[in-house]
Amino acid sequence: MVVKRPIGIIGAMESEVEALLSNLQGTRVEEEAGLAFHRGTLEGVQCVIAECGPGKVNAAVCAQIMLLKYKPRLVINVGVAGGVGAQVHVGDLVVAAACVQYDFDTTAMGDPLGTLFIRHHGRDSEDILLLPCCEKAAGVLLEEARSIYGGAHFGVVCTGDAFVADREKGRFLEEKFQAQAVEMEGGAIAQACYMNGVRCAVLRAISDGANDDSPMDFPTFTKMAAEKTTKLLRAALPRL
Ligand code: ADE
């Protein structure tokens, strides 16, 4: 019998993973670096689920532990995000085609903003701006989003260590990177996956408009947004 490697799921906050955890069957929990890794089956699919805490370092540490310890075949980052651009509204879903770490800044050295330096032992290192997400997984998430909610946006998700509550910053991210959403973990998880040769996906529900209203909208809409990603993910899992 071929045993399939699990699917890893990472959310930053309790609200982003709690509905998934409450449906996980046969749960076993292991702790590493103060983080809990919940193993079990969801919709009949072997999964490992973790809450990483906010920000790029928390997300990267969690992803790397998950990658080494559980060898997931795909890591999915779920959660909420600030919407960027006139087309993206609170309650919408965004599936990442790629992620950009927009706050990685070596522009003073002549590099374009967001360009990362990735080391590859034994061959040339690499400069990379757009961290790729798995096309097949994104396609499945988009199809399920179409059938459950009538659709989802597909494009660049920008990641940085800041909660963006500034219309100008949102405009900048849209113009510079064609961003559709801004959050604080997706690009870090995508980088960890890229460096380990593992597929990743980023699924975000829009909780706020990354503007002056965001500090108020974020807590109000987070629960609704998390419920949307949970429903979609549960429908998509058996096909991933
Ligand atoms: N997550 C949800 N909303 C966000 C925002 N406006 N900025 C960064 N991360 C977010």
PDB file of N, CA and C and ligand atoms in Angstrom, residues 80-83 160 162-165 182-184 204 207-211 214 218, ligand 1:
ATOM      1  N   VAL A  80      -6.574  35.173   6.987  1.00  0.00           N
ATOM      2  CA  VAL A  80      -7.200  36.396   6.491  1.00  0.00           C
ATOM      3  C   VAL A  80      -6.120  37.317   5.931  1.00  0.00           C
ATOM      4  N   ALA A  81      -6.569  38.349   5.234  1.00  0.00           N
ATOM      5  CA  ALA A  81      -5.621  39.291   4.627  1.00  0.00           C
ATOM      6  C   ALA A  81      -6.317  40.618   4.406  1.00  0.00           C
ATOM      7  N   GLY A  82      -5.510  41.637   4.215  1.00  0.00           N
ATOM      8  CA  GLY A  82      -6.040  42.931   3.798  1.00  0.00           C
ATOM      9  C   GLY A  82      -6.191  42.928   2.285  1.00  0.00           C
ATOM     10  N   GLY A  83      -7.309  43.418   1.799  1.00  0.00           N
ATOM     11  CA  GLY A  83      -7.542  43.458   0.358  1.00  0.00           C
ATOM     12  C   GLY A  83      -6.825  44.649  -0.268  1.00  0.00           C
ATOM     13  N   GLY A 160       4.584  40.868   4.574  1.00  0.00           N
ATOM     14  CA  GLY A 160       5.577  41.689   5.274  1.00  0.00           C
ATOM     15  C   GLY A 160       5.269  41.718   6.753  1.00  0.00           C
ATOM     16  N   ALA A 162       4.215  43.741   8.893  1.00  0.00           N
ATOM     17  CA  ALA A 162       3.442  44.917   9.321  1.00  0.00           C
ATOM     18  C   ALA A 162       1.967  44.661   9.042  1.00  0.00           C
ATOM     19  N   PHE A 163       1.123  45.101   9.960  1.00  0.00           N
ATOM     20  CA  PHE A 163      -0.310  45.133   9.671  1.00  0.00           C
ATOM     21  C   PHE A 163      -0.550  46.433   8.906  1.00  0.00           C
ATOM     22  N   VAL A 164      -0.995  46.322   7.680  1.00  0.00           N
ATOM     23  CA  VAL A 164      -1.141  47.509   6.824  1.00  0.00           C
ATOM     24  C   VAL A 164      -2.520  48.133   7.032  1.00  0.00           C
ATOM     25  N   ALA A 165      -2.502  49.380   7.475  1.00  0.00           N
ATOM     26  CA  ALA A 165      -3.759  50.121   7.677  1.00  0.00           C
ATOM     27  C   ALA A 165      -3.585  51.500   7.049  1.00  0.00           C
ATOM     28  N   VAL A 182      -2.630  41.658   1.143  1.00  0.00           N
ATOM     29  CA  VAL A 182      -1.422  41.823   1.952  1.00  0.00           C
ATOM     30  C   VAL A 182      -1.633  41.125   3.290  1.00  0.00           C
ATOM     31  N   GLU A 183      -0.616  40.385   3.702  1.00  0.00           N
ATOM     32  CA  GLU A 183      -0.682  39.658   4.975  1.00  0.00           C
ATOM     33  C   GLU A 183       0.732  39.505   5.518  1.00  0.00           C
ATOM     34  N   MET A 184       0.911  38.632   6.507  1.00  0.00           N
ATOM     35  CA  MET A 184       2.184  38.642   7.232  1.00  0.00           C
ATOM     36  C   MET A 184       2.920  37.302   7.265  1.00  0.00           C
ATOM     37  N   ARG A 204      -6.394  33.009   1.166  1.00  0.00           N
ATOM     38  CA  ARG A 204      -6.708  34.072   2.127  1.00  0.00           C
ATOM     39  C   ARG A 204      -8.123  34.597   1.890  1.00  0.00           C
ATOM     40  N   SER A 207     -10.327  40.271   5.211  1.00  0.00           N
ATOM     41  CA  SER A 207     -10.972  40.714   6.461  1.00  0.00           C
ATOM     42  C   SER A 207     -11.073  42.228   6.547  1.00  0.00           C
ATOM     43  N   ASP A 208     -10.322  42.941   5.689  1.00  0.00           N
ATOM     44  CA  ASP A 208     -10.274  44.410   5.777  1.00  0.00           C
ATOM     45  C   ASP A 208      -9.653  44.952   4.494  1.00  0.00           C
ATOM     46  N   GLY A 209      -9.720  46.256   4.344  1.00  0.00           N
ATOM     47  CA  GLY A 209      -9.240  46.862   3.097  1.00  0.00           C
ATOM     48  C   GLY A 209      -7.840  47.440   3.174  1.00  0.00           C
ATOM     49  N   ALA A 210      -7.044  47.013   4.150  1.00  0.00           N
ATOM     50  CA  ALA A 210      -5.675  47.529   4.325  1.00  0.00           C
ATOM     51  C   ALA A 210      -5.679  49.061   4.321  1.00  0.00           C
ATOM     52  N   ASN A 211      -6.663  49.641   5.024  1.00  0.00           N
ATOM     53  CA  ASN A 211      -6.799  51.101   5.052  1.00  0.00           C
ATOM     54  C   ASN A 211      -7.145  51.572   6.470  1.00  0.00           C
ATOM     55  N   SER A 214      -9.153  49.377   8.759  1.00  0.00           N
ATOM     56  CA  SER A 214      -8.687  48.008   9.019  1.00  0.00           C
ATOM     57  C   SER A 214      -8.644  47.630  10.490  1.00  0.00           C
ATOM     58  N   PHE A 218     -10.857  44.373  10.949  1.00  0.00           N
ATOM     59  CA  PHE A 218     -10.119  43.110  11.123  1.00  0.00           C
ATOM     60  C   PHE A 218     -10.780  42.194  12.165  1.00  0.00           C
TER      61      PHE A 218
HETATM   62  N1  ADE B   1      -4.077  40.371   7.813  1.00  0.00           N
HETATM   63  C1  ADE B   1      -5.357  40.782   7.737  1.00  0.00           C
HETATM   64  N2  ADE B   1      -5.432  42.079   7.391  1.00  0.00           N
HETATM   65  C2  ADE B   1      -4.159  42.521   7.260  1.00  0.00           C
HETATM   66  C3  ADE B   1      -3.579  43.758   6.933  1.00  0.00           C
HETATM   67  N3  ADE B   1      -4.338  44.820   6.674  1.00  0.00           N
HETATM   68  N4  ADE B   1      -2.230  43.852   6.885  1.00  0.00           N
HETATM   69  C4  ADE B   1      -1.454  42.764   7.146  1.00  0.00           C
HETATM   70  N5  ADE B   1      -1.945  41.568   7.471  1.00  0.00           N
HETATM   71  C5  ADE B   1      -3.289  41.433   7.524  1.00  0.00           C
END
